[in-house]
């Protein structure tokens, strides 16, 4: 039994009728869905209110067709660049704290990305996730409403972040992944697209709201976190994560400083300085490779101040205020 995957699918018949039907649907959707300007590729497609590229649209159909959730699953959900890498490391090391010593840890030799598989990275035939031990951990950037309804039996950890920092982080990240056939995406263009909601997995605000509404409906099923609170009070969040994943920190562990060990192991300073995270690539499915160091940039709150004019800041804050109005969600005030 393994907690983390090899990401390889098992063999199955080539003429899988269901798969072919799904591919036809994918093709039809690409021909008919509304298109918007892509960050990585030329186009994004608006699927049920959210913008996906061709690969992520296919992954979404695969998840709907083949993914079989378990009530014990814990899914880390986030909009891109909101703290996923950090949460992957924290959730994995919190859940598996009896399995690895902090002086010789899995994360010393393996990237955080390898700990929890992304649902967006699934391909056909799908990995046999039934071999994973419970609770299985998954990650996703899909909005809650794009996931199968039967996943309401799972638990979700949702992490959100100030959209201004998300935009800056995403622009840096995507600039490196952008197709060489396209001209570079200027920050001004990225800003405009982001404000219009045209952004992989976006609109940002609807994404946050999709999980916030689910959180209001079933508070025991969703742990709603903010990158900023994690930066300010990591120990509070680690204890919450441990409780939520069904493995509370014991008195003995508190005495032994386990919470501090987890925080230090997963800190930006520690992870970004490990050799394993400085070289090579993380592979996501068959089509996407990302340089490991690309997941670590500054890891700060408020870097947007170096990129956004006062007018740009006011525009994003205005959209946030208007979209979150009446939802109970607190805006990002930094
Ligand atoms: P993803 O959507 O591609 O998975 P994600 O991990 O959500 O990316 O976000 C990356 C951001 O988290 C980067 O922010 P920045 O561009 O503003 O610097 C990255 O630096 C930051 N990050 C990664 N690991 C950590 C960490 N351990 N602590 C704090 N921030 C981190």
GROMACS .gro file of C-alpha atoms and ligand atoms in nm:
model
  365
    1UNK     CA    1   0.000   0.000   0.000
    2UNK     CA    2   0.136   0.339  -0.085
    3UNK     CA    3   0.020   0.684   0.018
    4UNK     CA    4   0.170   0.848  -0.289
    5UNK     CA    5   0.147   0.738  -0.646
    6UNK     CA    6   0.368   0.641  -0.933
    7UNK     CA    7   0.122   0.833  -1.156
    8UNK     CA    8   0.122   0.549  -1.408
    9UNK     CA    9  -0.202   0.410  -1.537
   10UNK     CA   10  -0.271   0.043  -1.571
   11UNK     CA   11  -0.319  -0.121  -1.910
   12UNK     CA   12  -0.668  -0.151  -2.048
   13UNK     CA   13  -0.837  -0.228  -2.380
   14UNK     CA   14  -0.754   0.011  -2.655
   15UNK     CA   15  -1.104   0.021  -2.785
   16UNK     CA   16  -1.259   0.138  -2.464
   17UNK     CA   17  -1.597   0.257  -2.587
   18UNK     CA   18  -1.649   0.492  -2.294
   19UNK     CA   19  -1.312   0.656  -2.350
   20UNK     CA   20  -1.381   0.709  -2.719
   21UNK     CA   21  -1.716   0.864  -2.634
   22UNK     CA   22  -1.541   1.094  -2.391
   23UNK     CA   23  -1.285   1.195  -2.656
   24UNK     CA   24  -1.568   1.278  -2.897
   25UNK     CA   25  -1.726   1.495  -2.631
   26UNK     CA   26  -1.390   1.669  -2.573
   27UNK     CA   27  -1.354   1.737  -2.946
   28UNK     CA   28  -1.710   1.867  -2.969
   29UNK     CA   29  -1.657   2.096  -2.668
   30UNK     CA   30  -1.338   2.240  -2.818
   31UNK     CA   31  -1.531   2.322  -3.133
   32UNK     CA   32  -1.830   2.478  -2.961
   33UNK     CA   33  -1.731   2.634  -2.627
   34UNK     CA   34  -1.672   3.009  -2.600
   35UNK     CA   35  -1.300   3.092  -2.631
   36UNK     CA   36  -1.091   3.345  -2.442
   37UNK     CA   37  -0.727   3.453  -2.452
   38UNK     CA   38  -0.498   3.189  -2.304
   39UNK     CA   39  -0.199   3.253  -2.080
   40UNK     CA   40  -0.012   2.931  -2.161
   41UNK     CA   41  -0.165   2.858  -2.502
   42UNK     CA   42  -0.359   3.063  -2.750
   43UNK     CA   43  -0.704   2.979  -2.613
   44UNK     CA   44  -0.892   2.899  -2.298
   45UNK     CA   45  -1.239   2.745  -2.317
   46UNK     CA   46  -1.529   2.848  -2.098
   47UNK     CA   47  -1.669   2.526  -1.956
   48UNK     CA   48  -1.964   2.562  -1.718
   49UNK     CA   49  -1.851   2.908  -1.619
   50UNK     CA   50  -1.478   2.838  -1.575
   51UNK     CA   51  -1.183   2.882  -1.810
   52UNK     CA   52  -0.981   2.570  -1.888
   53UNK     CA   53  -0.719   2.490  -2.149
   54UNK     CA   54  -0.751   2.189  -2.376
   55UNK     CA   55  -0.555   1.958  -2.146
   56UNK     CA   56  -0.739   2.055  -1.828
   57UNK     CA   57  -1.075   2.023  -2.004
   58UNK     CA   58  -0.985   1.668  -2.100
   59UNK     CA   59  -0.869   1.595  -1.745
   60UNK     CA   60  -1.202   1.724  -1.615
   61UNK     CA   61  -1.391   1.484  -1.840
   62UNK     CA   62  -1.163   1.199  -1.729
   63UNK     CA   63  -1.230   1.278  -1.363
   64UNK     CA   64  -1.604   1.275  -1.427
   65UNK     CA   65  -1.581   0.947  -1.618
   66UNK     CA   66  -1.331   0.744  -1.418
   67UNK     CA   67  -1.252   0.895  -1.078
   68UNK     CA   68  -1.416   0.706  -0.791
   69UNK     CA   69  -1.405   0.917  -0.475
   70UNK     CA   70  -1.397   0.763  -0.127
   71UNK     CA   71  -1.561   0.933   0.172
   72UNK     CA   72  -1.222   0.924   0.347
   73UNK     CA   73  -1.048   1.120   0.067
   74UNK     CA   74  -0.904   1.459   0.153
   75UNK     CA   75  -0.875   1.695  -0.144
   76UNK     CA   76  -0.651   2.000  -0.139
   77UNK     CA   77  -0.824   2.257  -0.358
   78UNK     CA   78  -0.690   2.594  -0.464
   79UNK     CA   79  -0.681   2.848  -0.738
   80UNK     CA   80  -0.337   2.841  -0.906
   81UNK     CA   81  -0.057   3.009  -0.712
   82UNK     CA   82  -0.245   3.031  -0.384
   83UNK     CA   83  -0.017   2.807  -0.177
   84UNK     CA   84  -0.072   2.457  -0.315
   85UNK     CA   85   0.292   2.349  -0.300
   86UNK     CA   86   0.318   2.460   0.061
   87UNK     CA   87  -0.008   2.286   0.156
   88UNK     CA   88   0.095   1.968  -0.026
   89UNK     CA   89   0.410   1.955   0.187
   90UNK     CA   90   0.224   2.042   0.508
   91UNK     CA   91  -0.061   1.795   0.458
   92UNK     CA   92   0.169   1.513   0.354
   93UNK     CA   93   0.415   1.562   0.639
   94UNK     CA   94   0.139   1.613   0.898
   95UNK     CA   95  -0.047   1.300   0.792
   96UNK     CA   96   0.269   1.088   0.760
   97UNK     CA   97   0.452   1.220   1.065
   98UNK     CA   98   0.488   0.871   1.215
   99UNK     CA   99   0.631   0.737   0.895
  100UNK     CA  100   0.933   0.963   0.843
  101UNK     CA  101   1.180   1.112   1.085
  102UNK     CA  102   1.233   1.485   1.046
  103UNK     CA  103   1.609   1.429   1.013
  104UNK     CA  104   1.567   1.194   0.717
  105UNK     CA  105   1.242   1.290   0.554
  106UNK     CA  106   1.081   1.194   0.223
  107UNK     CA  107   1.067   1.566   0.138
  108UNK     CA  108   1.446   1.595   0.164
  109UNK     CA  109   1.477   1.394  -0.156
  110UNK     CA  110   1.142   1.439  -0.329
  111UNK     CA  111   0.957   1.750  -0.440
  112UNK     CA  112   0.633   1.849  -0.266
  113UNK     CA  113   0.455   1.799  -0.599
  114UNK     CA  114   0.530   1.427  -0.583
  115UNK     CA  115   0.342   1.384  -0.256
  116UNK     CA  116  -0.015   1.450  -0.371
  117UNK     CA  117  -0.144   1.388  -0.724
  118UNK     CA  118  -0.332   1.660  -0.909
  119UNK     CA  119  -0.667   1.558  -1.056
  120UNK     CA  120  -0.580   1.785  -1.353
  121UNK     CA  121  -0.285   1.558  -1.432
  122UNK     CA  122  -0.483   1.239  -1.481
  123UNK     CA  123  -0.460   1.067  -1.814
  124UNK     CA  124  -0.604   0.754  -1.971
  125UNK     CA  125  -0.590   0.484  -1.850
  126UNK     CA  126  -0.629   0.636  -1.508
  127UNK     CA  127  -0.392   0.549  -1.223
  128UNK     CA  128  -0.536   0.282  -0.997
  129UNK     CA  129  -0.595   0.501  -0.693
  130UNK     CA  130  -0.765   0.214  -0.509
  131UNK     CA  131  -0.418   0.092  -0.402
  132UNK     CA  132  -0.357   0.409  -0.199
  133UNK     CA  133  -0.409   0.384   0.174
  134UNK     CA  134  -0.682   0.590   0.342
  135UNK     CA  135  -0.708   0.875   0.379
  136UNK     CA  136  -0.604   0.928   0.017
  137UNK     CA  137  -0.482   1.279  -0.059
  138UNK     CA  138  -0.557   1.453  -0.389
  139UNK     CA  139  -0.508   1.807  -0.514
  140UNK     CA  140  -0.707   2.010  -0.763
  141UNK     CA  141  -0.732   2.354  -0.917
  142UNK     CA  142  -1.082   2.281  -1.050
  143UNK     CA  143  -1.361   2.496  -0.904
  144UNK     CA  144  -1.591   2.300  -0.674
  145UNK     CA  145  -1.877   2.313  -0.924
  146UNK     CA  146  -1.658   2.153  -1.194
  147UNK     CA  147  -1.599   1.846  -0.979
  148UNK     CA  148  -1.836   1.547  -0.979
  149UNK     CA  149  -2.127   1.591  -0.739
  150UNK     CA  150  -2.038   1.258  -0.572
  151UNK     CA  151  -1.720   1.423  -0.440
  152UNK     CA  152  -1.935   1.597  -0.179
  153UNK     CA  153  -1.863   1.287   0.031
  154UNK     CA  154  -1.491   1.387   0.040
  155UNK     CA  155  -1.326   1.638   0.270
  156UNK     CA  156  -1.170   1.950   0.117
  157UNK     CA  157  -0.890   2.176   0.234
  158UNK     CA  158  -0.927   2.500   0.039
  159UNK     CA  159  -0.651   2.758   0.040
  160UNK     CA  160  -0.703   3.105  -0.102
  161UNK     CA  161  -0.475   3.406  -0.131
  162UNK     CA  162  -0.494   3.776  -0.205
  163UNK     CA  163  -0.580   3.789  -0.578
  164UNK     CA  164  -0.323   4.064  -0.633
  165UNK     CA  165  -0.043   3.831  -0.518
  166UNK     CA  166  -0.201   3.542  -0.710
  167UNK     CA  167  -0.194   3.748  -1.030
  168UNK     CA  168   0.174   3.843  -0.989
  169UNK     CA  169   0.274   3.488  -0.897
  170UNK     CA  170   0.076   3.342  -1.185
  171UNK     CA  171   0.216   3.585  -1.440
  172UNK     CA  172   0.573   3.491  -1.344
  173UNK     CA  173   0.492   3.121  -1.345
  174UNK     CA  174   0.299   3.112  -1.672
  175UNK     CA  175   0.545   3.334  -1.857
  176UNK     CA  176   0.790   3.043  -1.839
  177UNK     CA  177   0.532   2.789  -1.959
  178UNK     CA  178   0.383   3.000  -2.235
  179UNK     CA  179   0.396   2.847  -2.582
  180UNK     CA  180   0.702   2.964  -2.774
  181UNK     CA  181   0.473   3.012  -3.075
  182UNK     CA  182   0.302   3.304  -2.899
  183UNK     CA  183   0.439   3.650  -2.820
  184UNK     CA  184   0.523   3.701  -2.450
  185UNK     CA  185   0.226   3.796  -2.230
  186UNK     CA  186   0.286   4.143  -2.087
  187UNK     CA  187   0.190   4.210  -1.726
  188UNK     CA  188  -0.070   4.462  -1.845
  189UNK     CA  189  -0.233   4.200  -2.069
  190UNK     CA  190  -0.228   3.944  -1.788
  191UNK     CA  191  -0.385   4.200  -1.553
  192UNK     CA  192  -0.665   4.272  -1.799
  193UNK     CA  193  -0.738   3.903  -1.858
  194UNK     CA  194  -0.730   3.831  -1.484
  195UNK     CA  195  -0.976   4.113  -1.409
  196UNK     CA  196  -1.208   3.980  -1.680
  197UNK     CA  197  -1.183   3.639  -1.512
  198UNK     CA  198  -1.013   3.486  -1.816
  199UNK     CA  199  -0.743   3.288  -1.644
  200UNK     CA  200  -0.677   2.911  -1.617
  201UNK     CA  201  -0.935   2.770  -1.369
  202UNK     CA  202  -1.081   3.119  -1.323
  203UNK     CA  203  -1.254   3.351  -1.275
  204UNK     CA  204  -1.057   3.375  -0.949
  205UNK     CA  205  -1.352   3.516  -0.751
  206UNK     CA  206  -1.604   3.255  -0.864
  207UNK     CA  207  -1.347   2.986  -0.781
  208UNK     CA  208  -1.316   3.106  -0.421
  209UNK     CA  209  -1.692   3.147  -0.394
  210UNK     CA  210  -1.755   2.794  -0.523
  211UNK     CA  211  -1.567   2.650  -0.222
  212UNK     CA  212  -1.693   2.915   0.019
  213UNK     CA  213  -2.054   2.822  -0.063
  214UNK     CA  214  -1.971   2.453  -0.018
  215UNK     CA  215  -1.811   2.546   0.314
  216UNK     CA  216  -2.128   2.722   0.427
  217UNK     CA  217  -2.335   2.418   0.329
  218UNK     CA  218  -2.108   2.161   0.496
  219UNK     CA  219  -1.860   2.332   0.730
  220UNK     CA  220  -1.738   1.997   0.864
  221UNK     CA  221  -1.638   1.889   0.512
  222UNK     CA  222  -1.430   2.193   0.415
  223UNK     CA  223  -1.136   2.351   0.591
  224UNK     CA  224  -1.114   2.701   0.447
  225UNK     CA  225  -0.767   2.853   0.478
  226UNK     CA  226  -0.584   3.164   0.368
  227UNK     CA  227  -0.221   3.182   0.259
  228UNK     CA  228  -0.186   3.498   0.467
  229UNK     CA  229  -0.303   3.329   0.790
  230UNK     CA  230  -0.065   3.041   0.718
  231UNK     CA  231   0.222   3.289   0.690
  232UNK     CA  232   0.124   3.462   1.013
  233UNK     CA  233   0.022   3.165   1.230
  234UNK     CA  234   0.149   2.842   1.074
  235UNK     CA  235   0.124   2.651   1.401
  236UNK     CA  236  -0.249   2.720   1.428
  237UNK     CA  237  -0.303   2.595   1.072
  238UNK     CA  238  -0.093   2.279   1.120
  239UNK     CA  239  -0.302   2.186   1.425
  240UNK     CA  240  -0.621   2.250   1.226
  241UNK     CA  241  -0.491   2.034   0.940
  242UNK     CA  242  -0.403   1.752   1.177
  243UNK     CA  243  -0.750   1.762   1.336
  244UNK     CA  244  -0.922   1.785   0.999
  245UNK     CA  245  -0.733   1.488   0.854
  246UNK     CA  246  -0.832   1.283   1.158
  247UNK     CA  247  -0.488   1.276   1.320
  248UNK     CA  248  -0.482   1.541   1.593
  249UNK     CA  249  -0.148   1.645   1.742
  250UNK     CA  250  -0.114   1.463   2.075
  251UNK     CA  251   0.007   1.614   2.403
  252UNK     CA  252   0.322   1.409   2.367
  253UNK     CA  253   0.383   1.548   2.017
  254UNK     CA  254   0.320   1.901   2.142
  255UNK     CA  255   0.586   1.844   2.410
  256UNK     CA  256   0.828   1.710   2.149
  257UNK     CA  257   0.783   2.011   1.922
  258UNK     CA  258   0.636   1.816   1.629
  259UNK     CA  259   0.434   2.115   1.505
  260UNK     CA  260   0.752   2.323   1.483
  261UNK     CA  261   0.932   2.040   1.301
  262UNK     CA  262   0.656   2.025   1.038
  263UNK     CA  263   0.659   2.403   0.992
  264UNK     CA  264   1.039   2.416   0.956
  265UNK     CA  265   1.046   2.123   0.714
  266UNK     CA  266   0.782   2.287   0.492
  267UNK     CA  267   0.904   2.646   0.518
  268UNK     CA  268   0.981   2.835   0.200
  269UNK     CA  269   1.342   2.877   0.315
  270UNK     CA  270   1.392   2.506   0.376
  271UNK     CA  271   1.210   2.365   0.074
  272UNK     CA  272   1.343   2.617  -0.178
  273UNK     CA  273   1.701   2.550  -0.065
  274UNK     CA  274   1.685   2.171  -0.094
  275UNK     CA  275   1.884   2.041  -0.392
  276UNK     CA  276   1.585   1.829  -0.499
  277UNK     CA  277   1.375   2.143  -0.552
  278UNK     CA  278   1.644   2.339  -0.734
  279UNK     CA  279   1.699   2.113  -1.035
  280UNK     CA  280   1.489   1.907  -1.274
  281UNK     CA  281   1.122   1.902  -1.355
  282UNK     CA  282   0.795   1.783  -1.206
  283UNK     CA  283   0.579   1.597  -1.454
  284UNK     CA  284   0.203   1.641  -1.459
  285UNK     CA  285   0.039   1.379  -1.673
  286UNK     CA  286   0.180   1.312  -2.015
  287UNK     CA  287   0.185   1.667  -2.144
  288UNK     CA  288   0.305   1.908  -1.881
  289UNK     CA  289   0.653   1.945  -1.733
  290UNK     CA  290   0.737   2.226  -1.495
  291UNK     CA  291   1.079   2.321  -1.358
  292UNK     CA  292   1.079   2.236  -0.988
  293UNK     CA  293   1.232   2.568  -0.895
  294UNK     CA  294   0.935   2.740  -1.065
  295UNK     CA  295   0.717   2.649  -0.766
  296UNK     CA  296   0.932   2.863  -0.537
  297UNK     CA  297   0.969   3.231  -0.614
  298UNK     CA  298   0.941   3.473  -0.321
  299UNK     CA  299   0.678   3.322  -0.095
  300UNK     CA  300   0.578   3.660   0.048
  301UNK     CA  301   0.264   3.855   0.125
  302UNK     CA  302   0.226   4.179  -0.070
  303UNK     CA  303   0.474   4.138  -0.357
  304UNK     CA  304   0.197   4.290  -0.573
  305UNK     CA  305   0.314   4.631  -0.449
  306UNK     CA  306   0.613   4.593  -0.681
  307UNK     CA  307   0.390   4.537  -0.988
  308UNK     CA  308   0.050   4.705  -0.952
  309UNK     CA  309  -0.019   5.077  -0.981
  310UNK     CA  310  -0.261   5.237  -0.735
  311UNK     CA  311  -0.526   5.226  -1.006
  312UNK     CA  312  -0.469   4.855  -1.073
  313UNK     CA  313  -0.487   4.778  -0.701
  314UNK     CA  314  -0.815   4.969  -0.671
  315UNK     CA  315  -0.961   4.782  -0.968
  316UNK     CA  316  -0.884   4.437  -0.827
  317UNK     CA  317  -0.992   4.533  -0.475
  318UNK     CA  318  -1.313   4.678  -0.620
  319UNK     CA  319  -1.391   4.354  -0.805
  320UNK     CA  320  -1.320   4.152  -0.490
  321UNK     CA  321  -1.547   4.372  -0.282
  322UNK     CA  322  -1.828   4.356  -0.534
  323UNK     CA  323  -1.802   3.979  -0.594
  324UNK     CA  324  -1.773   3.886  -0.225
  325UNK     CA  325  -2.046   4.128  -0.110
  326UNK     CA  326  -2.305   3.951   0.099
  327UNK     CA  327  -2.118   3.618   0.089
  328UNK     CA  328  -1.965   3.652   0.434
  329UNK     CA  329  -1.618   3.627   0.285
  330UNK     CA  330  -1.371   3.882   0.415
  331UNK     CA  331  -1.182   4.070   0.144
  332UNK     CA  332  -0.804   4.076   0.128
  333UNK     CA  333  -0.701   4.402   0.287
  334UNK     CA  334  -0.316   4.397   0.280
  335LIG     P1  335   0.064   2.603  -0.820
  335LIG     O1  336  -0.070   2.662  -0.837
  335LIG     O2  337   0.142   2.606  -0.949
  335LIG     O3  338   0.059   2.469  -0.756
  335LIG     P2  339   0.124   2.727  -0.571
  335LIG     O4  340   0.213   2.636  -0.495
  335LIG     O5  341  -0.019   2.729  -0.535
  335LIG     O6  342   0.144   2.704  -0.725
  335LIG     O7  343   0.176   2.875  -0.552
  335LIG     C1  344   0.309   2.911  -0.566
  335LIG     C2  345   0.333   3.028  -0.472
  335LIG     O8  346   0.352   2.978  -0.340
  335LIG     C3  347   0.460   3.104  -0.508
  335LIG     O9  348   0.435   3.238  -0.466
  335LIG     P3  349   0.515   3.363  -0.520
  335LIG    O10  350   0.520   3.354  -0.668
  335LIG    O11  351   0.437   3.483  -0.473
  335LIG    O12  352   0.648   3.359  -0.456
  335LIG     C4  353   0.562   3.033  -0.422
  335LIG    O13  354   0.679   3.107  -0.401
  335LIG     C5  355   0.483   3.014  -0.295
  335LIG     N1  356   0.535   2.905  -0.211
  335LIG     C6  357   0.581   2.784  -0.249
  335LIG     N2  358   0.621   2.712  -0.144
  335LIG     C7  359   0.600   2.790  -0.035
  335LIG     C8  360   0.625   2.773   0.104
  335LIG     N3  361   0.677   2.662   0.151
  335LIG     N4  362   0.590   2.874   0.187
  335LIG     C9  363   0.537   2.988   0.140
  335LIG     N5  364   0.513   3.013   0.009
  335LIG    C10  365   0.544   2.914  -0.077
   0.00000   0.00000   0.00000
